[in-house]
Amino acid sequence: EVQLVESGGGLVQPGRSLRLSCETSGFTFSNYWMNWVRQAPGKGLEWVANIKQDGSETYYVDSVKGRFTISRDNAKNSLYLQMNNLRAEDTAVYYCARGMIIAANWFDPWGQGNLVTVSS
Amino acid sequence: EIVLTQSPATLSLSPGERATLSCRASQSVSSYLAWYQQKPGQAPRLLIYDASNRATGIPARFSGSGSGTDFTLTISSLEPEDFAVYYCQQRSNWPPATFGQGTRLEIK
């Protein structure tokens, strides 16, 4: 069974940092693009970032460029999101999502999500 | 950035009825459109990709159609578990991949 389990979220003050992790199992992690998608409370979905199978390519939504860094460790089957200089508008549930083999940007499946709250 | 507009915002129907949800793109996305279902407190689930292909394990009552700028998700006969929020998403022109604002399908 494919599983993605996020961790590392919580309450953080504006301007501080947080690192999210996504541990995966049930598939060959190194064969897939991986993504982070977020959802602000009561709002819709926003793609945040993705990373190629070998980590050689990364892409970000403009609102997080220069502040967030996506990375992966294929030996540990894990995905990460380093979030620096956090803002109130970064408050959201963060999902890790696997890309499909045929297309990096179809998201299937998703983890259960991890809430990040940025507030003083 | 491609903007996706979903309509209606809310759709009220009864079990057994047919549901038709729309997604319009601000420019052509060819067939690079997907649909997701999200139930309260749960992660989204991929239903349809490439406009009309059902994802693994998705029942046949779900179907997608369209190309270019206009797309439709149809649920042929609503089951109680189908009442949820539905999002469309494009990957034609990325980054970023973008989502519509969602359609809430509620029980009438």
Short mmCIF file of C-alpha atoms in Angstrom, two decimals:
data_model
loop_
_atom_site.label_atom_id
_atom_site.label_comp_id
_atom_site.label_asym_id
_atom_site.label_seq_id
_atom_site.Cartn_x
_atom_site.Cartn_y
_atom_site.Cartn_z
CA GLU A 1 0.00 0.00 0.00
CA VAL A 2 1.29 3.44 -0.95
CA GLN A 3 1.61 5.71 2.06
CA LEU A 4 2.75 9.31 2.53
CA VAL A 5 2.99 10.64 6.09
CA GLU A 6 3.77 14.28 6.76
CA SER A 7 5.24 15.61 9.97
CA GLY A 8 6.92 18.70 11.37
CA GLY A 9 4.08 21.19 11.36
CA GLY A 10 2.87 23.32 14.23
CA LEU A 11 2.64 26.86 15.52
CA VAL A 12 5.47 29.21 14.58
CA GLN A 13 5.98 32.94 14.87
CA PRO A 14 6.23 35.16 11.78
CA GLY A 15 9.76 35.34 10.43
CA ARG A 16 10.77 32.00 11.92
CA SER A 17 11.50 28.69 10.16
CA LEU A 18 9.98 25.24 10.03
CA ARG A 19 10.89 22.02 8.21
CA LEU A 20 8.22 19.63 7.00
CA SER A 21 8.95 15.99 6.27
CA CYS A 22 7.05 13.41 4.25
CA GLU A 23 7.97 9.79 4.79
CA THR A 24 6.82 7.44 2.06
CA SER A 25 6.44 3.71 1.64
CA GLY A 26 4.87 1.17 -0.68
CA PHE A 27 6.46 2.41 -3.90
CA THR A 28 9.86 3.13 -5.46
CA PHE A 29 10.29 6.70 -4.27
CA SER A 30 13.21 7.47 -6.57
CA ASN A 31 11.02 6.89 -9.65
CA TYR A 32 8.62 9.76 -9.01
CA TRP A 33 8.43 13.53 -9.01
CA MET A 34 7.19 14.72 -5.64
CA ASN A 35 5.12 17.77 -4.75
CA TRP A 36 3.95 19.96 -1.90
CA VAL A 37 0.44 21.40 -2.10
CA ARG A 38 -1.15 23.57 0.57
CA GLN A 39 -4.63 24.59 1.62
CA ALA A 40 -5.31 27.63 3.77
CA PRO A 41 -8.12 27.17 6.32
CA GLY A 42 -11.45 27.07 4.52
CA LYS A 43 -9.83 27.82 1.18
CA GLY A 44 -8.85 26.02 -2.01
CA LEU A 45 -5.72 24.18 -3.07
CA GLU A 46 -2.43 25.80 -4.04
CA TRP A 47 0.53 23.95 -5.52
CA VAL A 48 3.71 25.03 -3.73
CA ALA A 49 6.71 23.20 -5.13
CA ASN A 50 7.96 20.07 -6.79
CA ILE A 51 11.19 18.15 -7.30
CA LYS A 52 12.43 15.78 -9.94
CA GLN A 53 13.28 12.17 -9.22
CA ASP A 54 17.00 12.81 -8.72
CA GLY A 55 16.60 16.24 -7.16
CA SER A 56 18.20 17.98 -10.14
CA GLU A 57 15.18 20.18 -10.86
CA THR A 58 12.95 22.08 -8.49
CA TYR A 59 10.09 24.50 -9.11
CA TYR A 60 8.15 26.86 -6.86
CA VAL A 61 5.09 29.04 -6.85
CA ASP A 62 6.15 32.69 -6.94
CA SER A 63 4.86 33.46 -3.44
CA VAL A 64 7.40 31.13 -1.80
CA LYS A 65 10.43 31.57 -4.06
CA GLY A 66 13.51 32.49 -2.06
CA ARG A 67 11.88 31.43 1.22
CA PHE A 68 11.01 27.74 0.78
CA THR A 69 13.30 24.92 -0.35
CA ILE A 70 12.10 21.50 -1.43
CA SER A 71 14.48 18.56 -1.16
CA ARG A 72 14.45 14.79 -1.04
CA ASP A 73 16.50 11.88 0.28
CA ASN A 74 15.94 8.88 -1.95
CA ALA A 75 17.85 6.61 0.44
CA LYS A 76 15.30 7.45 3.15
CA ASN A 77 12.27 7.61 0.82
CA SER A 78 11.57 11.04 2.21
CA LEU A 79 10.57 14.49 0.96
CA TYR A 80 11.20 17.76 2.78
CA LEU A 81 10.10 21.38 2.72
CA GLN A 82 12.29 23.91 4.46
CA MET A 83 10.22 27.02 5.13
CA ASN A 84 12.06 30.18 6.15
CA ASN A 85 10.85 33.69 6.92
CA LEU A 86 7.32 32.43 7.41
CA ARG A 87 4.39 34.78 7.00
CA ALA A 88 0.83 34.68 8.27
CA GLU A 89 -0.35 33.90 4.74
CA ASP A 90 1.66 30.67 4.81
CA THR A 91 -0.78 29.29 7.37
CA ALA A 92 -2.23 26.17 5.78
CA VAL A 93 -2.45 22.42 5.77
CA TYR A 94 0.53 21.20 3.77
CA TYR A 95 0.14 18.01 1.76
CA CYS A 96 2.86 16.01 0.11
CA ALA A 97 1.68 14.40 -3.09
CA ARG A 98 3.28 12.01 -5.49
CA GLY A 99 3.35 12.84 -9.18
CA MET A 100 2.13 10.25 -11.60
CA ILE A 101 4.67 8.31 -13.64
CA ILE A 102 3.16 9.74 -16.82
CA ALA A 103 2.99 13.31 -15.54
CA ALA A 104 4.77 15.02 -12.67
CA ASN A 105 1.86 17.36 -12.01
CA TRP A 106 -1.00 14.95 -11.59
CA PHE A 107 -1.07 14.36 -7.84
CA ASP A 108 -1.80 10.81 -6.75
CA PRO A 109 -1.87 9.94 -3.94
CA TRP A 110 -1.71 12.58 -1.20
CA GLY A 111 -0.60 12.42 2.38
CA GLN A 112 -3.02 13.19 5.19
CA GLY A 113 -1.72 16.74 5.55
CA ASN A 114 0.09 18.68 8.27
CA LEU A 115 -1.08 22.00 9.68
CA VAL A 116 1.31 24.93 9.80
CA THR A 117 0.10 27.97 11.72
CA VAL A 118 2.08 31.20 11.50
CA SER A 119 1.06 33.56 14.26
CA SER A 120 2.52 35.64 17.04
CA GLU B 1 -0.62 31.96 -15.00
CA ILE B 2 -3.66 30.04 -16.16
CA VAL B 3 -6.80 30.75 -14.14
CA LEU B 4 -9.42 28.03 -13.76
CA THR B 5 -13.00 29.05 -12.98
CA GLN B 6 -15.39 26.43 -11.67
CA SER B 7 -19.17 26.62 -11.77
CA PRO B 8 -21.42 26.49 -9.98
CA ALA B 9 -19.88 27.31 -6.63
CA THR B 10 -22.43 25.07 -4.94
CA LEU B 11 -24.60 22.37 -6.47
CA SER B 12 -27.52 20.92 -4.52
CA LEU B 13 -28.76 17.55 -5.73
CA SER B 14 -30.29 14.36 -4.40
CA PRO B 15 -28.82 10.86 -4.42
CA GLY B 16 -29.51 9.15 -7.72
CA GLU B 17 -29.46 12.40 -9.69
CA ARG B 18 -26.91 13.33 -12.33
CA ALA B 19 -24.29 15.95 -11.45
CA THR B 20 -22.58 18.16 -13.99
CA LEU B 21 -19.66 20.32 -12.83
CA SER B 22 -17.85 22.80 -15.08
CA CYS B 23 -14.31 24.14 -15.26
CA ARG B 24 -13.24 26.90 -17.63
CA ALA B 25 -9.61 27.83 -18.30
CA SER B 26 -8.43 31.37 -19.07
CA GLN B 27 -6.49 29.97 -22.02
CA SER B 28 -6.23 26.60 -23.71
CA VAL B 29 -4.84 23.77 -21.59
CA SER B 30 -5.32 21.20 -24.35
CA SER B 31 -6.38 18.03 -22.48
CA TYR B 32 -4.10 18.65 -19.48
CA LEU B 33 -6.84 18.89 -16.92
CA ALA B 34 -7.56 16.80 -13.82
CA TRP B 35 -10.37 16.56 -11.28
CA TYR B 36 -10.03 15.87 -7.55
CA GLN B 37 -12.55 15.07 -4.83
CA GLN B 38 -12.08 16.28 -1.27
CA LYS B 39 -14.23 15.24 1.67
CA PRO B 40 -14.21 17.16 4.98
CA GLY B 41 -11.06 16.52 6.98
CA GLN B 42 -9.51 14.42 4.23
CA ALA B 43 -6.85 14.88 1.60
CA PRO B 44 -7.92 15.34 -2.00
CA ARG B 45 -8.21 12.26 -4.20
CA LEU B 46 -7.47 12.17 -7.93
CA LEU B 47 -10.53 11.21 -9.96
CA ILE B 48 -9.79 12.11 -13.58
CA TYR B 49 -6.59 13.07 -15.41
CA ASP B 50 -5.89 14.17 -18.96
CA ALA B 51 -9.50 15.40 -19.09
CA SER B 52 -11.15 12.01 -19.46
CA ASN B 53 -9.06 9.21 -17.93
CA ARG B 54 -10.28 7.74 -14.67
CA ALA B 55 -7.63 7.23 -12.03
CA THR B 56 -7.09 3.82 -10.51
CA GLY B 57 -10.03 2.60 -8.45
CA ILE B 58 -12.43 5.39 -9.45
CA PRO B 59 -15.97 4.17 -10.15
CA ALA B 60 -17.33 4.31 -13.68
CA ARG B 61 -20.08 6.77 -12.64
CA PHE B 62 -17.39 9.46 -12.73
CA SER B 63 -16.51 10.73 -16.20
CA GLY B 64 -14.68 13.72 -17.60
CA SER B 65 -14.88 15.47 -20.92
CA GLY B 66 -13.69 18.57 -22.73
CA SER B 67 -10.58 20.08 -24.24
CA GLY B 68 -9.10 23.49 -24.79
CA THR B 69 -10.82 25.80 -22.32
CA ASP B 70 -14.07 24.04 -21.33
CA PHE B 71 -14.28 20.89 -19.25
CA THR B 72 -16.98 18.91 -17.48
CA LEU B 73 -17.01 16.38 -14.68
CA THR B 74 -20.14 14.23 -14.72
CA ILE B 75 -21.34 11.93 -11.98
CA SER B 76 -24.00 9.81 -13.62
CA SER B 77 -25.97 8.79 -10.53
CA LEU B 78 -25.01 10.31 -7.19
CA GLU B 79 -24.17 8.04 -4.30
CA PRO B 80 -24.25 9.36 -0.71
CA GLU B 81 -20.44 9.26 -0.55
CA ASP B 82 -20.11 11.56 -3.59
CA PHE B 83 -21.15 14.69 -1.72
CA ALA B 84 -17.89 16.59 -1.35
CA VAL B 85 -15.88 19.46 -2.84
CA TYR B 86 -14.49 19.00 -6.35
CA TYR B 87 -11.48 20.80 -7.77
CA CYS B 88 -10.15 20.99 -11.30
CA GLN B 89 -6.42 21.45 -11.94
CA GLN B 90 -4.29 22.16 -15.02
CA ARG B 91 -0.72 21.20 -15.83
CA SER B 92 -0.53 22.60 -19.34
CA ASN B 93 1.47 25.66 -18.43
CA TRP B 94 3.56 25.18 -15.31
CA PRO B 95 4.98 26.21 -13.05
CA PRO B 96 2.66 26.82 -11.47
CA ALA B 97 0.14 24.03 -11.71
CA THR B 98 -3.11 25.75 -10.80
CA PHE B 99 -6.43 24.71 -9.29
CA GLY B 100 -9.94 26.02 -9.63
CA GLN B 101 -11.67 27.43 -6.58
CA GLY B 102 -13.83 24.34 -6.13
CA THR B 103 -17.47 23.29 -6.44
CA ARG B 104 -19.27 22.11 -3.34
CA LEU B 105 -21.70 19.29 -4.10
CA GLU B 106 -24.26 19.13 -1.32
CA ILE B 107 -27.27 17.00 -0.55
CA LYS B 108 -30.56 18.65 -1.44
#
